[in-house]
Amino acid sequence: KQEVTQIPAALSVPEGENLVLNCSFTDSAIYNLQWFRQDPGKGLTSLLLIQSSQREQTSGRLNASLDKSSGRSTLYIAASQPGDSATYLCAVKWFEIIQGAQKLVFGQGTRLTINP
Amino acid sequence: DGGITQSPKYLFRKEGQNVTLSCEQNLNHDAMYWYRQDPGQGLRLIYYSQIVNDFQKGDIAEGYSVSREKKESFPLTVTSAQKNPTAFYLCASSPGLAGGLTAYEQYFGPGTRLTVT
């Protein structure tokens, strides 16, 4: 069974700091890993998608890395801003043998607060 | 604008009533999904459909039903058999196998918050 864990559950930092969010997964046989942002009461916005063959992806101030062998991914946010405050979720696309289907398995998220 | 729409944004129902949540996409995606999110938790898969007229149960399908009669629509019915239906429901879609490398990237709608009293 695939399990995804995100640490820490909540993080509060002053504006301008660089920060790292962590995601770990138990089964390394994944198709891809996706990072999402969720604002309160809203849907999910896809930030970055890393294919299983890739090591990292970058978009603006965001950089996500993937180490399949150790079952870890990190999301690096540079020069944080109050507008970055949200919950960040990671999810892995994984083949579940019992149901014979590809599934997206989510972590519980990290609630990030950037203080002005 | 291409995207996924869910309606309504907020829904209130009395216990014992069935309720249907709407999900429509104009992205021409083959696959569609329904998730449930409870406070402080990640998303859990209810049902998914990889193609029209076909759908499969996810991890928590009991008390829910779906249909996929059209490519762009995937409504979810929360039945009276669902013991704890109050939650935030999210619909998503992905291109499917025709999408190449992006086949499995999921795009989400804005969600429907269902409250049952």
mmCIF file of C-alpha atoms in Angstrom:
data_model
loop_
_atom_site.group_PDB
_atom_site.id
_atom_site.type_symbol
_atom_site.label_atom_id
_atom_site.label_comp_id
_atom_site.label_asym_id
_atom_site.label_seq_id
_atom_site.Cartn_x
_atom_site.Cartn_y
_atom_site.Cartn_z
ATOM 1 C CA LYS A 1 0.000 0.000 0.000
ATOM 2 C CA GLN A 2 1.264 3.469 -0.901
ATOM 3 C CA GLU A 3 1.391 6.013 1.906
ATOM 4 C CA VAL A 4 2.384 9.642 1.513
ATOM 5 C CA THR A 5 3.542 11.717 4.460
ATOM 6 C CA GLN A 6 4.168 15.451 4.627
ATOM 7 C CA ILE A 7 6.235 17.076 7.337
ATOM 8 C CA PRO A 8 5.702 19.480 8.961
ATOM 9 C CA ALA A 9 1.905 19.691 9.185
ATOM 10 C CA ALA A 10 2.157 23.451 9.652
ATOM 11 C CA LEU A 11 4.897 25.998 9.133
ATOM 12 C CA SER A 12 5.067 29.724 9.899
ATOM 13 C CA VAL A 13 7.965 31.859 8.668
ATOM 14 C CA PRO A 14 8.676 35.562 8.166
ATOM 15 C CA GLU A 15 8.404 37.054 4.713
ATOM 16 C CA GLY A 16 11.520 36.793 2.546
ATOM 17 C CA GLU A 17 12.788 33.496 3.894
ATOM 18 C CA ASN A 18 13.598 30.517 1.713
ATOM 19 C CA LEU A 19 11.840 27.370 2.869
ATOM 20 C CA VAL A 20 11.530 23.667 2.171
ATOM 21 C CA LEU A 21 8.476 21.447 2.398
ATOM 22 C CA ASN A 22 8.966 17.703 2.616
ATOM 23 C CA CYS A 23 7.043 14.789 1.157
ATOM 24 C CA SER A 24 7.864 11.101 1.549
ATOM 25 C CA PHE A 25 6.253 8.014 0.038
ATOM 26 C CA THR A 26 6.583 4.330 0.858
ATOM 27 C CA ASP A 27 6.547 2.662 -2.569
ATOM 28 C CA SER A 28 9.103 3.996 -5.043
ATOM 29 C CA ALA A 29 7.328 2.498 -8.091
ATOM 30 C CA ILE A 30 5.572 5.721 -8.991
ATOM 31 C CA TYR A 31 4.659 7.251 -12.346
ATOM 32 C CA ASN A 32 4.993 10.848 -11.217
ATOM 33 C CA LEU A 33 4.736 13.189 -8.249
ATOM 34 C CA GLN A 34 2.647 16.327 -8.248
ATOM 35 C CA TRP A 35 2.700 19.325 -5.912
ATOM 36 C CA PHE A 36 -0.530 21.278 -5.415
ATOM 37 C CA ARG A 37 -1.530 24.462 -3.666
ATOM 38 C CA GLN A 38 -4.886 24.800 -1.917
ATOM 39 C CA ASP A 39 -6.285 28.069 -0.598
ATOM 40 C CA PRO A 40 -8.927 27.874 2.164
ATOM 41 C CA GLY A 41 -12.243 26.596 0.832
ATOM 42 C CA LYS A 42 -10.906 26.304 -2.707
ATOM 43 C CA GLY A 43 -9.910 23.569 -5.118
ATOM 44 C CA LEU A 44 -6.365 22.466 -5.850
ATOM 45 C CA THR A 45 -4.003 24.254 -8.190
ATOM 46 C CA SER A 46 -1.236 22.184 -9.743
ATOM 47 C CA LEU A 47 2.180 23.742 -9.144
ATOM 48 C CA LEU A 48 4.675 21.228 -10.480
ATOM 49 C CA LEU A 49 4.602 17.731 -11.952
ATOM 50 C CA ILE A 50 7.750 15.602 -11.862
ATOM 51 C CA GLN A 51 7.825 12.498 -14.008
ATOM 52 C CA SER A 52 9.408 9.390 -12.475
ATOM 53 C CA SER A 53 12.416 9.747 -14.796
ATOM 54 C CA GLN A 54 13.066 13.362 -13.764
ATOM 55 C CA ARG A 55 15.000 14.711 -10.790
ATOM 56 C CA GLU A 56 13.520 18.175 -10.516
ATOM 57 C CA GLN A 57 11.183 20.768 -11.963
ATOM 58 C CA THR A 58 11.206 24.533 -11.611
ATOM 59 C CA SER A 59 8.558 27.180 -11.989
ATOM 60 C CA GLY A 60 9.411 30.730 -10.977
ATOM 61 C CA ARG A 61 10.334 30.766 -7.281
ATOM 62 C CA LEU A 62 9.368 27.112 -6.877
ATOM 63 C CA ASN A 63 11.668 24.145 -7.288
ATOM 64 C CA ALA A 64 10.610 20.565 -6.676
ATOM 65 C CA SER A 65 13.018 17.653 -6.474
ATOM 66 C CA LEU A 66 12.380 13.932 -6.594
ATOM 67 C CA ASP A 67 14.530 11.106 -5.216
ATOM 68 C CA LYS A 68 12.618 7.952 -6.077
ATOM 69 C CA SER A 69 15.095 5.558 -4.501
ATOM 70 C CA SER A 70 14.736 7.170 -1.082
ATOM 71 C CA GLY A 71 11.027 7.899 -1.519
ATOM 72 C CA ARG A 72 11.348 11.654 -1.027
ATOM 73 C CA SER A 73 10.427 14.906 -2.662
ATOM 74 C CA THR A 74 11.020 18.473 -1.549
ATOM 75 C CA LEU A 75 9.348 21.702 -2.589
ATOM 76 C CA TYR A 76 11.659 24.677 -2.273
ATOM 77 C CA ILE A 77 10.105 28.150 -2.146
ATOM 78 C CA ALA A 78 12.510 31.043 -2.592
ATOM 79 C CA ALA A 79 11.998 34.512 -1.168
ATOM 80 C CA SER A 80 8.628 33.697 0.378
ATOM 81 C CA GLN A 81 5.765 36.217 0.203
ATOM 82 C CA PRO A 82 2.521 36.559 2.191
ATOM 83 C CA GLY A 83 0.665 35.480 -0.967
ATOM 84 C CA ASP A 84 2.370 32.083 -0.696
ATOM 85 C CA SER A 85 0.302 31.345 2.421
ATOM 86 C CA ALA A 86 -1.775 28.249 1.644
ATOM 87 C CA THR A 87 -1.820 24.499 2.173
ATOM 88 C CA TYR A 88 0.606 22.572 -0.014
ATOM 89 C CA LEU A 89 -0.207 18.984 -0.926
ATOM 90 C CA CYS A 90 1.945 16.409 -2.630
ATOM 91 C CA ALA A 91 0.549 13.389 -4.425
ATOM 92 C CA VAL A 92 2.080 10.392 -6.169
ATOM 93 C CA LYS A 93 0.665 8.566 -9.153
ATOM 94 C CA TRP A 94 0.962 4.899 -8.354
ATOM 95 C CA PHE A 95 -0.303 1.594 -9.727
ATOM 96 C CA GLU A 96 -2.468 -0.195 -7.205
ATOM 97 C CA ILE A 97 -2.261 -3.884 -7.950
ATOM 98 C CA ILE A 98 -5.424 -5.006 -6.142
ATOM 99 C CA GLN A 99 -7.728 -2.794 -8.164
ATOM 100 C CA GLY A 100 -5.478 -2.853 -11.202
ATOM 101 C CA ALA A 101 -5.607 0.916 -11.524
ATOM 102 C CA GLN A 102 -3.399 3.952 -11.418
ATOM 103 C CA LYS A 103 -4.223 6.147 -8.472
ATOM 104 C CA LEU A 104 -3.187 9.507 -7.112
ATOM 105 C CA VAL A 105 -2.327 9.135 -3.441
ATOM 106 C CA PHE A 106 -2.227 12.349 -1.414
ATOM 107 C CA GLY A 107 -0.361 13.465 1.651
ATOM 108 C CA GLN A 108 -2.218 15.375 4.349
ATOM 109 C CA GLY A 109 -0.606 18.666 3.398
ATOM 110 C CA THR A 110 1.547 21.341 5.001
ATOM 111 C CA ARG A 111 -0.247 24.523 6.047
ATOM 112 C CA LEU A 112 2.131 27.385 5.303
ATOM 113 C CA THR A 113 1.830 30.875 6.766
ATOM 114 C CA ILE A 114 4.125 33.679 5.622
ATOM 115 C CA ASN A 115 4.138 36.570 8.086
ATOM 116 C CA PRO A 116 4.642 40.118 6.727
ATOM 117 C CA ASP B 1 -11.908 29.530 -20.677
ATOM 118 C CA GLY B 2 -11.096 25.846 -20.375
ATOM 119 C CA GLY B 3 -11.567 24.261 -17.003
ATOM 120 C CA ILE B 4 -13.616 22.272 -14.563
ATOM 121 C CA THR B 5 -16.796 23.616 -13.012
ATOM 122 C CA GLN B 6 -18.549 22.280 -9.965
ATOM 123 C CA SER B 7 -21.932 23.372 -8.772
ATOM 124 C CA PRO B 8 -23.183 24.431 -6.418
ATOM 125 C CA LYS B 9 -20.360 25.841 -4.286
ATOM 126 C CA TYR B 10 -22.313 25.231 -1.061
ATOM 127 C CA LEU B 11 -25.022 22.620 -0.579
ATOM 128 C CA PHE B 12 -27.184 21.935 2.448
ATOM 129 C CA ARG B 13 -29.319 18.854 2.864
ATOM 130 C CA LYS B 14 -31.326 17.089 5.520
ATOM 131 C CA GLU B 15 -30.232 13.678 6.666
ATOM 132 C CA GLY B 16 -31.860 10.878 4.646
ATOM 133 C CA GLN B 17 -31.987 12.806 1.379
ATOM 134 C CA ASN B 18 -29.972 11.937 -1.692
ATOM 135 C CA VAL B 19 -28.067 14.796 -3.304
ATOM 136 C CA THR B 20 -26.261 15.093 -6.641
ATOM 137 C CA LEU B 21 -23.112 17.150 -7.134
ATOM 138 C CA SER B 22 -22.333 18.401 -10.604
ATOM 139 C CA CYS B 23 -18.947 18.278 -12.341
ATOM 140 C CA GLU B 24 -18.398 19.489 -15.899
ATOM 141 C CA GLN B 25 -15.150 19.857 -17.849
ATOM 142 C CA ASN B 26 -14.439 21.381 -21.241
ATOM 143 C CA LEU B 27 -10.810 20.250 -21.404
ATOM 144 C CA ASN B 28 -11.633 17.234 -23.594
ATOM 145 C CA HIS B 29 -10.130 14.990 -20.919
ATOM 146 C CA ASP B 30 -10.884 11.283 -20.935
ATOM 147 C CA ALA B 31 -10.468 10.620 -17.217
ATOM 148 C CA MET B 32 -12.478 12.133 -14.383
ATOM 149 C CA TYR B 33 -12.339 11.660 -10.625
ATOM 150 C CA TRP B 34 -14.224 12.441 -7.432
ATOM 151 C CA TYR B 35 -12.436 13.028 -4.146
ATOM 152 C CA ARG B 36 -13.562 13.793 -0.654
ATOM 153 C CA GLN B 37 -11.606 16.029 1.711
ATOM 154 C CA ASP B 38 -12.187 16.229 5.442
ATOM 155 C CA PRO B 39 -10.643 18.924 7.679
ATOM 156 C CA GLY B 40 -6.891 18.490 8.144
ATOM 157 C CA GLN B 41 -6.783 15.475 5.877
ATOM 158 C CA GLY B 42 -5.592 14.693 2.408
ATOM 159 C CA LEU B 43 -7.920 13.751 -0.427
ATOM 160 C CA ARG B 44 -9.541 10.343 -0.638
ATOM 161 C CA LEU B 45 -10.713 8.857 -3.927
ATOM 162 C CA ILE B 46 -14.431 8.049 -4.186
ATOM 163 C CA TYR B 47 -14.929 7.066 -7.833
ATOM 164 C CA TYR B 48 -13.090 7.493 -11.096
ATOM 165 C CA SER B 49 -13.849 7.080 -14.773
ATOM 166 C CA GLN B 50 -11.254 6.539 -17.467
ATOM 167 C CA ILE B 51 -13.681 6.648 -20.369
ATOM 168 C CA VAL B 52 -17.321 7.354 -21.142
ATOM 169 C CA ASN B 53 -19.792 4.730 -19.871
ATOM 170 C CA ASP B 54 -17.184 3.201 -17.587
ATOM 171 C CA PHE B 55 -16.287 3.935 -13.961
ATOM 172 C CA GLN B 56 -14.630 2.205 -11.021
ATOM 173 C CA LYS B 57 -14.861 2.424 -7.256
ATOM 174 C CA GLY B 58 -12.147 4.218 -5.399
ATOM 175 C CA ASP B 59 -11.142 3.776 -1.779
ATOM 176 C CA ILE B 60 -14.330 5.069 -0.151
ATOM 177 C CA ALA B 61 -17.164 4.374 -2.636
ATOM 178 C CA GLU B 62 -19.747 3.117 -0.134
ATOM 179 C CA GLY B 63 -22.779 5.379 -0.037
ATOM 180 C CA TYR B 64 -21.930 7.116 -3.312
ATOM 181 C CA SER B 65 -22.888 6.557 -6.952
ATOM 182 C CA VAL B 66 -21.774 8.084 -10.256
ATOM 183 C CA SER B 67 -22.551 8.039 -13.954
ATOM 184 C CA ARG B 68 -20.505 8.912 -17.039
ATOM 185 C CA GLU B 69 -22.898 9.250 -19.936
ATOM 186 C CA LYS B 70 -20.999 12.123 -21.542
ATOM 187 C CA LYS B 71 -17.277 12.786 -21.770
ATOM 188 C CA GLU B 72 -17.605 16.230 -20.191
ATOM 189 C CA SER B 73 -19.830 15.297 -17.262
ATOM 190 C CA PHE B 74 -19.327 13.123 -14.174
ATOM 191 C CA PRO B 75 -22.056 13.734 -11.546
ATOM 192 C CA LEU B 76 -21.733 12.295 -8.044
ATOM 193 C CA THR B 77 -24.761 11.274 -5.993
ATOM 194 C CA VAL B 78 -24.377 11.162 -2.235
ATOM 195 C CA THR B 79 -27.001 8.719 -1.029
ATOM 196 C CA SER B 80 -28.666 8.380 2.340
ATOM 197 C CA ALA B 81 -26.502 5.295 2.891
ATOM 198 C CA GLN B 82 -23.397 7.472 3.298
ATOM 199 C CA LYS B 83 -22.939 7.617 7.068
ATOM 200 C CA ASN B 84 -20.958 10.842 7.285
ATOM 201 C CA PRO B 85 -21.565 12.877 4.124
ATOM 202 C CA THR B 86 -20.601 16.331 5.389
ATOM 203 C CA ALA B 87 -17.323 17.148 3.622
ATOM 204 C CA PHE B 88 -15.656 19.119 0.841
ATOM 205 C CA TYR B 89 -15.999 17.325 -2.508
ATOM 206 C CA LEU B 90 -13.513 17.858 -5.313
ATOM 207 C CA CYS B 91 -13.794 16.794 -8.929
ATOM 208 C CA ALA B 92 -10.737 16.386 -11.139
ATOM 209 C CA SER B 93 -9.867 15.363 -14.666
ATOM 210 C CA SER B 94 -6.772 14.278 -16.566
ATOM 211 C CA PRO B 95 -6.058 13.895 -20.268
ATOM 212 C CA GLY B 96 -5.739 10.119 -20.228
ATOM 213 C CA LEU B 97 -3.443 8.017 -22.342
ATOM 214 C CA ALA B 98 -3.732 10.331 -25.341
ATOM 215 C CA GLY B 99 -2.067 13.037 -23.308
ATOM 216 C CA GLY B 100 1.443 11.605 -23.569
ATOM 217 C CA LEU B 101 3.708 12.743 -20.743
ATOM 218 C CA THR B 102 0.916 14.825 -19.263
ATOM 219 C CA ALA B 103 -1.545 11.927 -19.381
ATOM 220 C CA TYR B 104 -1.798 11.682 -15.637
ATOM 221 C CA GLU B 105 -1.594 15.303 -14.540
ATOM 222 C CA GLN B 106 -4.803 16.056 -12.694
ATOM 223 C CA TYR B 107 -6.679 19.338 -12.825
ATOM 224 C CA PHE B 108 -9.143 20.185 -10.103
ATOM 225 C CA GLY B 109 -12.425 22.027 -9.915
ATOM 226 C CA PRO B 110 -13.231 24.599 -7.186
ATOM 227 C CA GLY B 111 -15.091 22.088 -5.012
ATOM 228 C CA THR B 112 -18.530 21.757 -3.422
ATOM 229 C CA ARG B 113 -18.964 21.964 0.337
ATOM 230 C CA LEU B 114 -21.795 19.681 1.395
ATOM 231 C CA THR B 115 -23.370 20.015 4.818
ATOM 232 C CA VAL B 116 -25.908 17.435 5.954
ATOM 233 C CA THR B 117 -27.879 18.067 9.152
#
